[in-house]
Amino acid sequence: MRGDRTEAAVLSSLVEAGYSVSVPFGDNDKYDLVVDDGGTLHRVQCKTAWQNKPETIRFNTHSQTTRDGVYHEQTYEGAADAFAVRYPETGALYWVDVDDATEQKMELRFEADIDHPSINWASEFEFDGTIPSQSGPGRSATPDQSV
């Protein structure tokens, strides 16, 4: 249920922001949603974050499955374009490109005593209604409103 609530909240936020969102049929894809920004289709994997420490939240950046009694882990590289991460405690939504994500788990930090290059600041990934462009920093994709 937790994953379903996250997926529904992400879908609702994206539609509210003006994007066209499709849901793949079945449960065999490595992404939960396809988001059309009017120029690009984004394969999106929805994830639920949890509080890791008082100043950070964390989410999984890999899938875990058991097939025939054997445990398997896989990343989403090449199979999804972005993670839409929901933190249920606040309802905040974060957009993280798969290429920007760390392996296994990723932490998003709200505050720290130091500013270190390895810190993933939550504020830099917060979804504000526009999908960050993968074609360069400072560029974003807004939904095509001409329909």
C-alpha positions as protocol buffer text, in pm:
chain_id: "A"
residue {
  index: 1
  type: MET
  ca { x: 0 y: 0 z: 0 }
}
residue {
  index: 2
  type: ARG
  ca { x: 284 y: 242 z: 78 }
}
residue {
  index: 3
  type: GLY
  ca { x: 416 y: 221 z: -280 }
}
residue {
  index: 4
  type: ASP
  ca { x: 67 y: 258 z: -425 }
}
residue {
  index: 5
  type: ARG
  ca { x: 6 y: 573 z: -215 }
}
residue {
  index: 6
  type: THR
  ca { x: 338 y: 716 z: -333 }
}
residue {
  index: 7
  type: GLU
  ca { x: 264 y: 639 z: -699 }
}
residue {
  index: 8
  type: ALA
  ca { x: -84 y: 795 z: -672 }
}
residue {
  index: 9
  type: ALA
  ca { x: 55 y: 1109 z: -504 }
}
residue {
  index: 10
  type: VAL
  ca { x: 328 y: 1145 z: -767 }
}
residue {
  index: 11
  type: LEU
  ca { x: 79 y: 1098 z: -1051 }
}
residue {
  index: 12
  type: SER
  ca { x: -154 y: 1356 z: -897 }
}
residue {
  index: 13
  type: SER
  ca { x: 128 y: 1611 z: -850 }
}
residue {
  index: 14
  type: LEU
  ca { x: 246 y: 1571 z: -1208 }
}
residue {
  index: 15
  type: VAL
  ca { x: -105 y: 1604 z: -1355 }
}
residue {
  index: 16
  type: GLU
  ca { x: -170 y: 1907 z: -1131 }
}
residue {
  index: 17
  type: ALA
  ca { x: 151 y: 2062 z: -1271 }
}
residue {
  index: 18
  type: GLY
  ca { x: 12 y: 2018 z: -1624 }
}
residue {
  index: 19
  type: TYR
  ca { x: 200 y: 1712 z: -1748 }
}
residue {
  index: 20
  type: SER
  ca { x: 48 y: 1424 z: -1942 }
}
residue {
  index: 21
  type: VAL
  ca { x: 110 y: 1103 z: -1748 }
}
residue {
  index: 22
  type: SER
  ca { x: 70 y: 745 z: -1868 }
}
residue {
  index: 23
  type: VAL
  ca { x: 69 y: 429 z: -1659 }
}
residue {
  index: 24
  type: PRO
  ca { x: 234 y: 124 z: -1819 }
}
residue {
  index: 25
  type: PHE
  ca { x: 10 y: -181 z: -1843 }
}
residue {
  index: 26
  type: GLY
  ca { x: 110 y: -469 z: -1616 }
}
residue {
  index: 27
  type: ASP
  ca { x: 382 y: -483 z: -1356 }
}
residue {
  index: 28
  type: ASN
  ca { x: 680 y: -591 z: -1565 }
}
residue {
  index: 29
  type: ASP
  ca { x: 845 y: -256 z: -1639 }
}
residue {
  index: 30
  type: LYS
  ca { x: 1131 y: -98 z: -1444 }
}
residue {
  index: 31
  type: TYR
  ca { x: 935 y: 228 z: -1429 }
}
residue {
  index: 32
  type: ASP
  ca { x: 596 y: 318 z: -1282 }
}
residue {
  index: 33
  type: LEU
  ca { x: 494 y: 617 z: -1495 }
}
residue {
  index: 34
  type: VAL
  ca { x: 571 y: 780 z: -1829 }
}
residue {
  index: 35
  type: VAL
  ca { x: 562 y: 1160 z: -1815 }
}
residue {
  index: 36
  type: ASP
  ca { x: 528 y: 1367 z: -2133 }
}
residue {
  index: 37
  type: ASP
  ca { x: 657 y: 1722 z: -2099 }
}
residue {
  index: 38
  type: GLY
  ca { x: 563 y: 1811 z: -2457 }
}
residue {
  index: 39
  type: GLY
  ca { x: 907 y: 1727 z: -2596 }
}
residue {
  index: 40
  type: THR
  ca { x: 1042 y: 1433 z: -2398 }
}
residue {
  index: 41
  type: LEU
  ca { x: 899 y: 1116 z: -2250 }
}
residue {
  index: 42
  type: HIS
  ca { x: 1042 y: 1047 z: -1903 }
}
residue {
  index: 43
  type: ARG
  ca { x: 1033 y: 694 z: -1759 }
}
residue {
  index: 44
  type: VAL
  ca { x: 976 y: 750 z: -1388 }
}
residue {
  index: 45
  type: GLN
  ca { x: 1030 y: 510 z: -1098 }
}
residue {
  index: 46
  type: CYS
  ca { x: 834 y: 618 z: -789 }
}
residue {
  index: 47
  type: LYS
  ca { x: 1002 y: 573 z: -451 }
}
residue {
  index: 48
  type: THR
  ca { x: 899 y: 632 z: -92 }
}
residue {
  index: 49
  type: ALA
  ca { x: 1155 y: 803 z: 132 }
}
residue {
  index: 50
  type: TRP
  ca { x: 1199 y: 746 z: 504 }
}
residue {
  index: 51
  type: GLN
  ca { x: 1375 y: 949 z: 770 }
}
residue {
  index: 52
  type: ASN
  ca { x: 1728 y: 820 z: 808 }
}
residue {
  index: 53
  type: LYS
  ca { x: 1857 y: 1076 z: 1061 }
}
residue {
  index: 54
  type: PRO
  ca { x: 1692 y: 1392 z: 1194 }
}
residue {
  index: 55
  type: GLU
  ca { x: 1847 y: 1591 z: 907 }
}
residue {
  index: 56
  type: THR
  ca { x: 1817 y: 1339 z: 621 }
}
residue {
  index: 57
  type: ILE
  ca { x: 1574 y: 1120 z: 431 }
}
residue {
  index: 58
  type: ARG
  ca { x: 1671 y: 812 z: 231 }
}
residue {
  index: 59
  type: PHE
  ca { x: 1527 y: 609 z: -55 }
}
residue {
  index: 60
  type: ASN
  ca { x: 1627 y: 296 z: -245 }
}
residue {
  index: 61
  type: THR
  ca { x: 1784 y: 345 z: -588 }
}
residue {
  index: 62
  type: HIS
  ca { x: 1775 y: -23 z: -678 }
}
residue {
  index: 63
  type: SER
  ca { x: 1513 y: -295 z: -699 }
}
residue {
  index: 64
  type: GLN
  ca { x: 1519 y: -604 z: -482 }
}
residue {
  index: 65
  type: THR
  ca { x: 1351 y: -926 z: -590 }
}
residue {
  index: 66
  type: THR
  ca { x: 1366 y: -1294 z: -513 }
}
residue {
  index: 67
  type: ARG
  ca { x: 1327 y: -1538 z: -801 }
}
residue {
  index: 68
  type: ASP
  ca { x: 1343 y: -1912 z: -748 }
}
residue {
  index: 69
  type: GLY
  ca { x: 1476 y: -1854 z: -397 }
}
residue {
  index: 70
  type: VAL
  ca { x: 1765 y: -1637 z: -518 }
}
residue {
  index: 71
  type: TYR
  ca { x: 1797 y: -1272 z: -409 }
}
residue {
  index: 72
  type: HIS
  ca { x: 1858 y: -1020 z: -691 }
}
residue {
  index: 73
  type: GLU
  ca { x: 1940 y: -648 z: -688 }
}
residue {
  index: 74
  type: GLN
  ca { x: 1936 y: -426 z: -996 }
}
residue {
  index: 75
  type: THR
  ca { x: 1987 y: -56 z: -1054 }
}
residue {
  index: 76
  type: TYR
  ca { x: 1757 y: 145 z: -1278 }
}
residue {
  index: 77
  type: GLU
  ca { x: 2033 y: 271 z: -1508 }
}
residue {
  index: 78
  type: GLY
  ca { x: 1915 y: 245 z: -1867 }
}
residue {
  index: 79
  type: ALA
  ca { x: 1569 y: 130 z: -1754 }
}
residue {
  index: 80
  type: ALA
  ca { x: 1430 y: 451 z: -1601 }
}
residue {
  index: 81
  type: ASP
  ca { x: 1515 y: 818 z: -1643 }
}
residue {
  index: 82
  type: ALA
  ca { x: 1425 y: 958 z: -1303 }
}
residue {
  index: 83
  type: PHE
  ca { x: 1306 y: 883 z: -953 }
}
residue {
  index: 84
  type: ALA
  ca { x: 1002 y: 1067 z: -821 }
}
residue {
  index: 85
  type: VAL
  ca { x: 1055 y: 1044 z: -447 }
}
residue {
  index: 86
  type: ARG
  ca { x: 778 y: 1116 z: -196 }
}
residue {
  index: 87
  type: TYR
  ca { x: 842 y: 1174 z: 173 }
}
residue {
  index: 88
  type: PRO
  ca { x: 507 y: 1083 z: 334 }
}
residue {
  index: 89
  type: GLU
  ca { x: 574 y: 1267 z: 663 }
}
residue {
  index: 90
  type: THR
  ca { x: 564 y: 1605 z: 486 }
}
residue {
  index: 91
  type: GLY
  ca { x: 413 y: 1519 z: 148 }
}
residue {
  index: 92
  type: ALA
  ca { x: 722 y: 1666 z: -22 }
}
residue {
  index: 93
  type: LEU
  ca { x: 811 y: 1538 z: -367 }
}
residue {
  index: 94
  type: TYR
  ca { x: 1165 y: 1519 z: -509 }
}
residue {
  index: 95
  type: TRP
  ca { x: 1279 y: 1460 z: -868 }
}
residue {
  index: 96
  type: VAL
  ca { x: 1616 y: 1283 z: -902 }
}
residue {
  index: 97
  type: ASP
  ca { x: 1759 y: 1189 z: -1241 }
}
residue {
  index: 98
  type: VAL
  ca { x: 1882 y: 829 z: -1238 }
}
residue {
  index: 99
  type: ASP
  ca { x: 2223 y: 954 z: -1356 }
}
residue {
  index: 100
  type: ASP
  ca { x: 2246 y: 1179 z: -1046 }
}
residue {
  index: 101
  type: ALA
  ca { x: 2147 y: 905 z: -801 }
}
residue {
  index: 102
  type: THR
  ca { x: 2388 y: 709 z: -587 }
}
residue {
  index: 103
  type: GLU
  ca { x: 2392 y: 328 z: -597 }
}
residue {
  index: 104
  type: GLN
  ca { x: 2175 y: 121 z: -359 }
}
residue {
  index: 105
  type: LYS
  ca { x: 2033 y: 406 z: -146 }
}
residue {
  index: 106
  type: MET
  ca { x: 2044 y: 785 z: -167 }
}
residue {
  index: 107
  type: GLU
  ca { x: 2026 y: 1038 z: 112 }
}
residue {
  index: 108
  type: LEU
  ca { x: 1878 y: 1384 z: 73 }
}
residue {
  index: 109
  type: ARG
  ca { x: 1998 y: 1623 z: 343 }
}
residue {
  index: 110
  type: PHE
  ca { x: 1802 y: 1916 z: 485 }
}
residue {
  index: 111
  type: GLU
  ca { x: 2081 y: 2074 z: 691 }
}
residue {
  index: 112
  type: ALA
  ca { x: 2443 y: 2023 z: 788 }
}
residue {
  index: 113
  type: ASP
  ca { x: 2719 y: 2202 z: 978 }
}
residue {
  index: 114
  type: ILE
  ca { x: 2938 y: 2199 z: 667 }
}
residue {
  index: 115
  type: ASP
  ca { x: 2877 y: 2236 z: 294 }
}
residue {
  index: 116
  type: HIS
  ca { x: 3050 y: 1941 z: 131 }
}
residue {
  index: 117
  type: PRO
  ca { x: 3040 y: 1855 z: -244 }
}
residue {
  index: 118
  type: SER
  ca { x: 2920 y: 1502 z: -168 }
}
residue {
  index: 119
  type: ILE
  ca { x: 2604 y: 1623 z: 10 }
}
residue {
  index: 120
  type: ASN
  ca { x: 2281 y: 1582 z: -185 }
}
residue {
  index: 121
  type: TRP
  ca { x: 2078 y: 1880 z: -66 }
}
residue {
  index: 122
  type: ALA
  ca { x: 1706 y: 1803 z: -57 }
}
residue {
  index: 123
  type: SER
  ca { x: 1627 y: 2159 z: -171 }
}
residue {
  index: 124
  type: GLU
  ca { x: 1814 y: 2101 z: -499 }
}
residue {
  index: 125
  type: PHE
  ca { x: 1590 y: 1806 z: -587 }
}
residue {
  index: 126
  type: GLU
  ca { x: 1254 y: 1936 z: -461 }
}
residue {
  index: 127
  type: PHE
  ca { x: 987 y: 1917 z: -731 }
}
residue {
  index: 128
  type: ASP
  ca { x: 847 y: 2265 z: -789 }
}
residue {
  index: 129
  type: GLY
  ca { x: 618 y: 2177 z: -1080 }
}
residue {
  index: 130
  type: THR
  ca { x: 887 y: 2166 z: -1347 }
}
residue {
  index: 131
  type: ILE
  ca { x: 1089 y: 1864 z: -1451 }
}
residue {
  index: 132
  type: PRO
  ca { x: 1463 y: 1940 z: -1452 }
}
residue {
  index: 133
  type: SER
  ca { x: 1610 y: 1914 z: -1800 }
}
residue {
  index: 134
  type: GLN
  ca { x: 1868 y: 1645 z: -1863 }
}
residue {
  index: 135
  type: SER
  ca { x: 2032 y: 1870 z: -2122 }
}
residue {
  index: 136
  type: GLY
  ca { x: 2210 y: 2103 z: -1884 }
}
residue {
  index: 137
  type: PRO
  ca { x: 2202 y: 2274 z: -1546 }
}
residue {
  index: 138
  type: GLY
  ca { x: 1952 y: 2550 z: -1490 }
}
residue {
  index: 139
  type: ARG
  ca { x: 1723 y: 2432 z: -1771 }
}
residue {
  index: 140
  type: SER
  ca { x: 1385 y: 2281 z: -1701 }
}
residue {
  index: 141
  type: ALA
  ca { x: 1102 y: 2121 z: -1891 }
}
residue {
  index: 142
  type: THR
  ca { x: 759 y: 2273 z: -1845 }
}
residue {
  index: 143
  type: PRO
  ca { x: 450 y: 2099 z: -1972 }
}
residue {
  index: 144
  type: ASP
  ca { x: 328 y: 2187 z: -2320 }
}
residue {
  index: 145
  type: GLN
  ca { x: 11 y: 2386 z: -2248 }
}
residue {
  index: 146
  type: SER
  ca { x: -88 y: 2422 z: -2616 }
}
residue {
  index: 147
  type: VAL
  ca { x: -312 y: 2115 z: -2623 }
}
